[in-house]
Amino acid sequence: ETGVTQTPRHLVMGMTNKKSLKCEQHLGHNAMYWYKQSAKKPLELMFVYNFKEQTENNSVPSRFSPECPNSSHLFLHLHTLQPEDSALYLCASSPGRAESYEQYFGPGTRLTVT
Amino acid sequence: GEDVEQSLFLSVREGDSSVINCTYTDSSSTYLYWYKQEPGAGLQLLTYIFSNMDMKQDQRLTVLLNKKDKHLSLRIADTQTGDSAIYFCAPKGGSYIPTFGRGTSLIVHP
């Protein structure tokens, strides 16, 4: 138990659906991250928020829309996804953006796009 | 940007030592992390080493750092079946965001 929770744990959606992934951290951290993990590929950073402000967008397609209403919650809104978007989506948090801070990861949401 | 390379698979017998290797490209990496991912779970921080150290030992784990060759290794002594997982090397090179490789799948045979 890392203090970072993600819901749902599994999600199957069609290409025309709209769904949202939720991440919550109970660690009092100020920075939150979305990563995409695909088989046999390096972990891909998608978005970073620090004190609710987006600080990184790693050229992510607009069909992925993040939202950070406060420092404890992070959402990833999904619409008109493609089959290649099927992956494990991981949320992480850290105390802040200093180099000495490690990241704490949630268990991930396994997304399948049909 | 930083590139991180790891072997994709390592197979060992239970009770043996496992050595997982990692090479990276950014010589300014100051914090170098090892994460473990068990099936169906997220990444869990195992240990890390600071760049002014050559070795760090933590119970069954030993981290070795060769800054000249930009080579990092994780040794697990007396490997158990519960150590079966994917291990990620993640250096931070002058940034607050680590760079992850593809991970090494450690398979432990009884």
PDB file of C-alpha atoms in Angstrom:
ATOM      1  CA  GLU A   1       0.000   0.000   0.000  1.00  0.00           C
ATOM      2  CA  THR A   2       1.762   3.128  -1.250  1.00  0.00           C
ATOM      3  CA  GLY A   3      -0.860   5.731  -0.306  1.00  0.00           C
ATOM      4  CA  VAL A   4      -1.863   6.225  -3.947  1.00  0.00           C
ATOM      5  CA  THR A   5      -5.143   4.673  -5.095  1.00  0.00           C
ATOM      6  CA  GLN A   6      -6.547   4.359  -8.592  1.00  0.00           C
ATOM      7  CA  THR A   7     -10.038   3.519  -9.810  1.00  0.00           C
ATOM      8  CA  PRO A   8     -11.205   1.610 -11.655  1.00  0.00           C
ATOM      9  CA  ARG A   9      -8.560  -1.119 -11.661  1.00  0.00           C
ATOM     10  CA  HIS A  10      -9.818  -2.495 -14.972  1.00  0.00           C
ATOM     11  CA  LEU A  11     -11.740  -0.753 -17.742  1.00  0.00           C
ATOM     12  CA  VAL A  12     -12.989  -1.949 -21.104  1.00  0.00           C
ATOM     13  CA  MET A  13     -14.355   0.709 -23.419  1.00  0.00           C
ATOM     14  CA  GLY A  14     -15.358   1.077 -27.018  1.00  0.00           C
ATOM     15  CA  MET A  15     -13.746   3.634 -29.282  1.00  0.00           C
ATOM     16  CA  THR A  16     -16.763   5.939 -29.094  1.00  0.00           C
ATOM     17  CA  ASN A  17     -17.132   5.868 -25.307  1.00  0.00           C
ATOM     18  CA  LYS A  18     -16.163   8.530 -22.804  1.00  0.00           C
ATOM     19  CA  LYS A  19     -14.719   7.407 -19.492  1.00  0.00           C
ATOM     20  CA  SER A  20     -12.533   8.795 -16.723  1.00  0.00           C
ATOM     21  CA  LEU A  21      -9.717   7.384 -14.633  1.00  0.00           C
ATOM     22  CA  LYS A  22      -9.314   8.594 -11.068  1.00  0.00           C
ATOM     23  CA  CYS A  23      -6.240   8.842  -8.876  1.00  0.00           C
ATOM     24  CA  GLU A  24      -6.123   9.892  -5.230  1.00  0.00           C
ATOM     25  CA  GLN A  25      -3.103  10.253  -2.984  1.00  0.00           C
ATOM     26  CA  HIS A  26      -3.197  10.344   0.810  1.00  0.00           C
ATOM     27  CA  LEU A  27       0.410  11.414   1.290  1.00  0.00           C
ATOM     28  CA  GLY A  28       0.106  15.179   1.328  1.00  0.00           C
ATOM     29  CA  HIS A  29       2.126  15.418  -1.869  1.00  0.00           C
ATOM     30  CA  ASN A  30       2.018  18.383  -4.231  1.00  0.00           C
ATOM     31  CA  ALA A  31       3.028  16.833  -7.544  1.00  0.00           C
ATOM     32  CA  MET A  32       1.068  14.196  -9.450  1.00  0.00           C
ATOM     33  CA  TYR A  33       1.841  12.309 -12.647  1.00  0.00           C
ATOM     34  CA  TRP A  34       0.172  10.182 -15.301  1.00  0.00           C
ATOM     35  CA  TYR A  35       2.218   7.457 -17.013  1.00  0.00           C
ATOM     36  CA  LYS A  36       1.351   4.980 -19.762  1.00  0.00           C
ATOM     37  CA  GLN A  37       2.866   1.507 -19.572  1.00  0.00           C
ATOM     38  CA  SER A  38       2.675  -0.600 -22.728  1.00  0.00           C
ATOM     39  CA  ALA A  39       4.122  -4.067 -23.132  1.00  0.00           C
ATOM     40  CA  LYS A  40       7.874  -4.132 -23.831  1.00  0.00           C
ATOM     41  CA  LYS A  41       8.127  -0.320 -23.993  1.00  0.00           C
ATOM     42  CA  PRO A  42       9.629   2.119 -21.509  1.00  0.00           C
ATOM     43  CA  LEU A  43       7.290   3.839 -19.131  1.00  0.00           C
ATOM     44  CA  GLU A  44       5.947   6.930 -20.909  1.00  0.00           C
ATOM     45  CA  LEU A  45       5.354  10.119 -18.967  1.00  0.00           C
ATOM     46  CA  MET A  46       2.099  11.767 -20.076  1.00  0.00           C
ATOM     47  CA  PHE A  47       1.300  14.681 -17.760  1.00  0.00           C
ATOM     48  CA  VAL A  48       2.638  16.345 -14.629  1.00  0.00           C
ATOM     49  CA  TYR A  49       0.777  18.603 -12.237  1.00  0.00           C
ATOM     50  CA  ASN A  50       2.389  20.616  -9.470  1.00  0.00           C
ATOM     51  CA  PHE A  51       0.149  22.458  -7.002  1.00  0.00           C
ATOM     52  CA  LYS A  52      -2.793  21.794  -9.373  1.00  0.00           C
ATOM     53  CA  GLU A  53      -1.047  23.449 -12.321  1.00  0.00           C
ATOM     54  CA  GLN A  54      -0.053  21.401 -15.362  1.00  0.00           C
ATOM     55  CA  THR A  55       3.694  21.633 -15.826  1.00  0.00           C
ATOM     56  CA  GLU A  56       4.345  18.891 -18.394  1.00  0.00           C
ATOM     57  CA  ASN A  57       2.401  17.606 -21.376  1.00  0.00           C
ATOM     58  CA  ASN A  58       4.523  15.083 -23.187  1.00  0.00           C
ATOM     59  CA  SER A  59       2.920  15.520 -26.626  1.00  0.00           C
ATOM     60  CA  VAL A  60      -0.103  13.499 -25.591  1.00  0.00           C
ATOM     61  CA  PRO A  61      -3.022  13.300 -28.089  1.00  0.00           C
ATOM     62  CA  SER A  62      -5.999  15.461 -27.200  1.00  0.00           C
ATOM     63  CA  ARG A  63      -8.224  12.389 -26.761  1.00  0.00           C
ATOM     64  CA  PHE A  64      -6.558  12.234 -23.314  1.00  0.00           C
ATOM     65  CA  SER A  65      -7.596  15.155 -21.122  1.00  0.00           C
ATOM     66  CA  PRO A  66      -6.184  15.493 -17.577  1.00  0.00           C
ATOM     67  CA  GLU A  67      -7.782  17.329 -14.711  1.00  0.00           C
ATOM     68  CA  CYS A  68      -6.359  18.159 -11.298  1.00  0.00           C
ATOM     69  CA  PRO A  69      -8.982  19.835  -9.079  1.00  0.00           C
ATOM     70  CA  ASN A  70      -6.725  19.771  -5.998  1.00  0.00           C
ATOM     71  CA  SER A  71      -3.348  18.386  -4.959  1.00  0.00           C
ATOM     72  CA  SER A  72      -4.863  15.081  -3.809  1.00  0.00           C
ATOM     73  CA  HIS A  73      -6.878  14.162  -6.895  1.00  0.00           C
ATOM     74  CA  LEU A  74      -5.984  13.613 -10.502  1.00  0.00           C
ATOM     75  CA  PHE A  75      -8.254  12.517 -13.335  1.00  0.00           C
ATOM     76  CA  LEU A  76      -7.650  11.352 -16.873  1.00  0.00           C
ATOM     77  CA  HIS A  77     -10.670  11.856 -19.135  1.00  0.00           C
ATOM     78  CA  LEU A  78     -10.775   9.568 -22.145  1.00  0.00           C
ATOM     79  CA  HIS A  79     -12.789   9.968 -25.354  1.00  0.00           C
ATOM     80  CA  THR A  80     -12.683   8.431 -28.834  1.00  0.00           C
ATOM     81  CA  LEU A  81      -9.700   6.280 -27.967  1.00  0.00           C
ATOM     82  CA  GLN A  82      -7.910   3.936 -30.355  1.00  0.00           C
ATOM     83  CA  PRO A  83      -7.045   0.254 -29.802  1.00  0.00           C
ATOM     84  CA  GLU A  84      -3.362   1.212 -29.483  1.00  0.00           C
ATOM     85  CA  ASP A  85      -4.290   3.192 -26.378  1.00  0.00           C
ATOM     86  CA  SER A  86      -4.848  -0.094 -24.546  1.00  0.00           C
ATOM     87  CA  ALA A  87      -2.272  -0.139 -21.748  1.00  0.00           C
ATOM     88  CA  LEU A  88      -1.739   0.128 -18.013  1.00  0.00           C
ATOM     89  CA  TYR A  89      -2.171   3.720 -16.863  1.00  0.00           C
ATOM     90  CA  LEU A  90      -0.211   4.546 -13.760  1.00  0.00           C
ATOM     91  CA  CYS A  91      -0.612   7.502 -11.468  1.00  0.00           C
ATOM     92  CA  ALA A  92       2.223   8.671  -9.230  1.00  0.00           C
ATOM     93  CA  SER A  93       2.826  11.438  -6.725  1.00  0.00           C
ATOM     94  CA  SER A  94       5.823  13.065  -5.101  1.00  0.00           C
ATOM     95  CA  PRO A  95       6.242  15.692  -2.370  1.00  0.00           C
ATOM     96  CA  GLY A  96       7.231  18.225  -4.963  1.00  0.00           C
ATOM     97  CA  ARG A  97       9.460  18.690  -7.981  1.00  0.00           C
ATOM     98  CA  ALA A  98      12.866  18.583  -6.315  1.00  0.00           C
ATOM     99  CA  GLU A  99      15.336  16.106  -7.718  1.00  0.00           C
ATOM    100  CA  SER A 100      15.713  14.358  -4.363  1.00  0.00           C
ATOM    101  CA  TYR A 101      12.035  13.361  -4.170  1.00  0.00           C
ATOM    102  CA  GLU A 102      11.051   9.851  -5.193  1.00  0.00           C
ATOM    103  CA  GLN A 103       7.729   8.993  -6.788  1.00  0.00           C
ATOM    104  CA  TYR A 104       5.046   6.822  -5.227  1.00  0.00           C
ATOM    105  CA  PHE A 105       2.927   4.845  -7.663  1.00  0.00           C
ATOM    106  CA  GLY A 106      -0.623   3.621  -7.595  1.00  0.00           C
ATOM    107  CA  PRO A 107      -1.584   0.096  -8.741  1.00  0.00           C
ATOM    108  CA  GLY A 108      -2.691   1.304 -12.163  1.00  0.00           C
ATOM    109  CA  THR A 109      -5.802   1.015 -14.332  1.00  0.00           C
ATOM    110  CA  ARG A 110      -5.682  -1.694 -16.997  1.00  0.00           C
ATOM    111  CA  LEU A 111      -7.450  -0.154 -20.004  1.00  0.00           C
ATOM    112  CA  THR A 112      -8.650  -2.160 -22.974  1.00  0.00           C
ATOM    113  CA  VAL A 113     -10.057  -0.317 -25.977  1.00  0.00           C
ATOM    114  CA  THR A 114     -12.224  -2.471 -28.238  1.00  0.00           C
TER     115      THR A 114
ATOM    116  CA  GLY B   1      17.310  13.144 -23.254  1.00  0.00           C
ATOM    117  CA  GLU B   2      18.375  10.249 -21.099  1.00  0.00           C
ATOM    118  CA  ASP B   3      18.371   6.701 -22.486  1.00  0.00           C
ATOM    119  CA  VAL B   4      18.179   3.702 -20.173  1.00  0.00           C
ATOM    120  CA  GLU B   5      18.964   0.159 -21.276  1.00  0.00           C
ATOM    121  CA  GLN B   6      18.239  -3.073 -19.443  1.00  0.00           C
ATOM    122  CA  SER B   7      18.064  -6.717 -20.471  1.00  0.00           C
ATOM    123  CA  LEU B   8      14.458  -7.807 -20.848  1.00  0.00           C
ATOM    124  CA  PHE B   9      14.707 -11.122 -18.987  1.00  0.00           C
ATOM    125  CA  LEU B  10      16.748 -12.804 -16.264  1.00  0.00           C
ATOM    126  CA  SER B  11      16.136 -16.351 -15.058  1.00  0.00           C
ATOM    127  CA  VAL B  12      17.673 -17.676 -11.820  1.00  0.00           C
ATOM    128  CA  ARG B  13      17.273 -20.610  -9.481  1.00  0.00           C
ATOM    129  CA  GLU B  14      15.836 -20.049  -6.024  1.00  0.00           C
ATOM    130  CA  GLY B  15      18.615 -19.423  -3.499  1.00  0.00           C
ATOM    131  CA  ASP B  16      21.057 -18.083  -6.108  1.00  0.00           C
ATOM    132  CA  SER B  17      22.036 -14.428  -6.471  1.00  0.00           C
ATOM    133  CA  SER B  18      20.445 -12.290  -9.177  1.00  0.00           C
ATOM    134  CA  VAL B  19      22.251  -9.410 -10.849  1.00  0.00           C
ATOM    135  CA  ILE B  20      20.212  -6.953 -12.894  1.00  0.00           C
ATOM    136  CA  ASN B  21      22.214  -4.527 -14.989  1.00  0.00           C
ATOM    137  CA  CYS B  22      21.388  -1.085 -16.326  1.00  0.00           C
ATOM    138  CA  THR B  23      23.251   1.402 -18.496  1.00  0.00           C
ATOM    139  CA  TYR B  24      22.294   5.039 -18.879  1.00  0.00           C
ATOM    140  CA  THR B  25      23.557   7.946 -20.927  1.00  0.00           C
ATOM    141  CA  ASP B  26      23.246  11.122 -18.853  1.00  0.00           C
ATOM    142  CA  SER B  27      26.404  11.618 -16.813  1.00  0.00           C
ATOM    143  CA  SER B  28      24.664  14.290 -14.726  1.00  0.00           C
ATOM    144  CA  SER B  29      22.351  11.700 -13.143  1.00  0.00           C
ATOM    145  CA  THR B  30      22.474  12.321  -9.410  1.00  0.00           C
ATOM    146  CA  TYR B  31      19.786   9.999  -8.016  1.00  0.00           C
ATOM    147  CA  LEU B  32      19.520   6.505  -9.454  1.00  0.00           C
ATOM    148  CA  TYR B  33      16.501   4.453  -8.410  1.00  0.00           C
ATOM    149  CA  TRP B  34      15.457   0.827  -8.594  1.00  0.00           C
ATOM    150  CA  TYR B  35      11.742   0.086  -8.705  1.00  0.00           C
ATOM    151  CA  LYS B  36       9.986  -3.293  -8.512  1.00  0.00           C
ATOM    152  CA  GLN B  37       6.670  -4.084 -10.210  1.00  0.00           C
ATOM    153  CA  GLU B  38       4.852  -7.239  -9.178  1.00  0.00           C
ATOM    154  CA  PRO B  39       2.122  -8.676 -11.429  1.00  0.00           C
ATOM    155  CA  GLY B  40      -0.999  -6.518 -11.439  1.00  0.00           C
ATOM    156  CA  ALA B  41       0.589  -3.806  -9.334  1.00  0.00           C
ATOM    157  CA  GLY B  42       2.216  -0.423  -9.724  1.00  0.00           C
ATOM    158  CA  LEU B  43       5.891   0.370  -9.246  1.00  0.00           C
ATOM    159  CA  GLN B  44       7.327   0.148  -5.749  1.00  0.00           C
ATOM    160  CA  LEU B  45      10.540   1.950  -4.825  1.00  0.00           C
ATOM    161  CA  LEU B  46      13.130  -0.630  -3.768  1.00  0.00           C
ATOM    162  CA  THR B  47      16.238   1.395  -3.190  1.00  0.00           C
ATOM    163  CA  TYR B  48      18.304   4.199  -4.654  1.00  0.00           C
ATOM    164  CA  ILE B  49      21.879   5.368  -4.757  1.00  0.00           C
ATOM    165  CA  PHE B  50      23.260   8.867  -4.846  1.00  0.00           C
ATOM    166  CA  SER B  51      25.874   9.595  -7.478  1.00  0.00           C
ATOM    167  CA  ASN B  52      28.687  10.232  -4.997  1.00  0.00           C
ATOM    168  CA  MET B  53      28.426   6.623  -3.775  1.00  0.00           C
ATOM    169  CA  ASP B  54      29.870   3.475  -5.365  1.00  0.00           C
ATOM    170  CA  MET B  55      27.861   0.949  -3.411  1.00  0.00           C
ATOM    171  CA  LYS B  56      24.828   0.758  -1.197  1.00  0.00           C
ATOM    172  CA  GLN B  57      23.685  -2.305   0.726  1.00  0.00           C
ATOM    173  CA  ASP B  58      20.227  -2.813   2.146  1.00  0.00           C
ATOM    174  CA  GLN B  59      19.598  -6.313   3.569  1.00  0.00           C
ATOM    175  CA  ARG B  60      19.550  -8.668   0.542  1.00  0.00           C
ATOM    176  CA  LEU B  61      19.948  -5.818  -1.947  1.00  0.00           C
ATOM    177  CA  THR B  62      23.266  -4.400  -3.128  1.00  0.00           C
ATOM    178  CA  VAL B  63      23.442  -1.516  -5.585  1.00  0.00           C
ATOM    179  CA  LEU B  64      26.691  -0.877  -7.453  1.00  0.00           C
ATOM    180  CA  LEU B  65      27.358   2.292  -9.417  1.00  0.00           C
ATOM    181  CA  ASN B  66      30.132   2.778 -11.960  1.00  0.00           C
ATOM    182  CA  LYS B  67      29.852   6.442 -12.910  1.00  0.00           C
ATOM    183  CA  LYS B  68      32.667   6.285 -15.448  1.00  0.00           C
ATOM    184  CA  ASP B  69      30.898   3.584 -17.466  1.00  0.00           C
ATOM    185  CA  LYS B  70      27.388   4.864 -16.557  1.00  0.00           C
ATOM    186  CA  HIS B  71      26.515   1.406 -15.314  1.00  0.00           C
ATOM    187  CA  LEU B  72      24.219   0.539 -12.443  1.00  0.00           C
ATOM    188  CA  SER B  73      23.481  -2.904 -11.072  1.00  0.00           C
ATOM    189  CA  LEU B  74      21.134  -4.430  -8.520  1.00  0.00           C
ATOM    190  CA  ARG B  75      22.181  -7.640  -6.805  1.00  0.00           C
ATOM    191  CA  ILE B  76      19.593  -9.681  -4.926  1.00  0.00           C
ATOM    192  CA  ALA B  77      21.143 -12.253  -2.611  1.00  0.00           C
ATOM    193  CA  ASP B  78      19.394 -15.562  -1.861  1.00  0.00           C
ATOM    194  CA  THR B  79      16.721 -14.912  -4.485  1.00  0.00           C
ATOM    195  CA  GLN B  80      13.242 -16.138  -3.538  1.00  0.00           C
ATOM    196  CA  THR B  81      10.167 -16.875  -5.662  1.00  0.00           C
ATOM    197  CA  GLY B  82       8.592 -13.750  -4.190  1.00  0.00           C
ATOM    198  CA  ASP B  83      11.308 -11.720  -5.911  1.00  0.00           C
ATOM    199  CA  SER B  84       9.817 -12.617  -9.303  1.00  0.00           C
ATOM    200  CA  ALA B  85       8.807  -9.261 -10.777  1.00  0.00           C
ATOM    201  CA  ILE B  86       9.858  -6.595 -13.255  1.00  0.00           C
ATOM    202  CA  TYR B  87      12.721  -4.391 -12.074  1.00  0.00           C
ATOM    203  CA  PHE B  88      13.153  -0.869 -13.418  1.00  0.00           C
ATOM    204  CA  CYS B  89      16.266   1.234 -13.333  1.00  0.00           C
ATOM    205  CA  ALA B  90      15.353   4.938 -13.185  1.00  0.00           C
ATOM    206  CA  PRO B  91      18.074   7.572 -13.098  1.00  0.00           C
ATOM    207  CA  LYS B  92      17.368  11.257 -12.640  1.00  0.00           C
ATOM    208  CA  GLY B  93      19.634  13.437 -14.728  1.00  0.00           C
ATOM    209  CA  GLY B  94      19.292  16.992 -13.534  1.00  0.00           C
ATOM    210  CA  SER B  95      15.496  16.763 -13.499  1.00  0.00           C
ATOM    211  CA  TYR B  96      12.822  15.927 -10.977  1.00  0.00           C
ATOM    212  CA  ILE B  97      11.432  13.327 -13.392  1.00  0.00           C
ATOM    213  CA  PRO B  98      13.209   9.944 -13.601  1.00  0.00           C
ATOM    214  CA  THR B  99      13.734   8.158 -16.928  1.00  0.00           C
ATOM    215  CA  PHE B 100      12.540   4.567 -16.939  1.00  0.00           C
ATOM    216  CA  GLY B 101      13.826   1.759 -19.100  1.00  0.00           C
ATOM    217  CA  ARG B 102      11.749  -1.153 -20.347  1.00  0.00           C
ATOM    218  CA  GLY B 103      12.425  -3.129 -17.186  1.00  0.00           C
ATOM    219  CA  THR B 104      13.964  -6.549 -16.556  1.00  0.00           C
ATOM    220  CA  SER B 105      11.616  -9.466 -15.871  1.00  0.00           C
ATOM    221  CA  LEU B 106      13.180 -11.617 -13.147  1.00  0.00           C
ATOM    222  CA  ILE B 107      11.966 -15.218 -13.208  1.00  0.00           C
ATOM    223  CA  VAL B 108      12.857 -17.349 -10.194  1.00  0.00           C
ATOM    224  CA  HIS B 109      12.709 -21.137 -10.593  1.00  0.00           C
ATOM    225  CA  PRO B 110      12.205 -23.402  -7.577  1.00  0.00           C
TER     226      PRO B 110
END
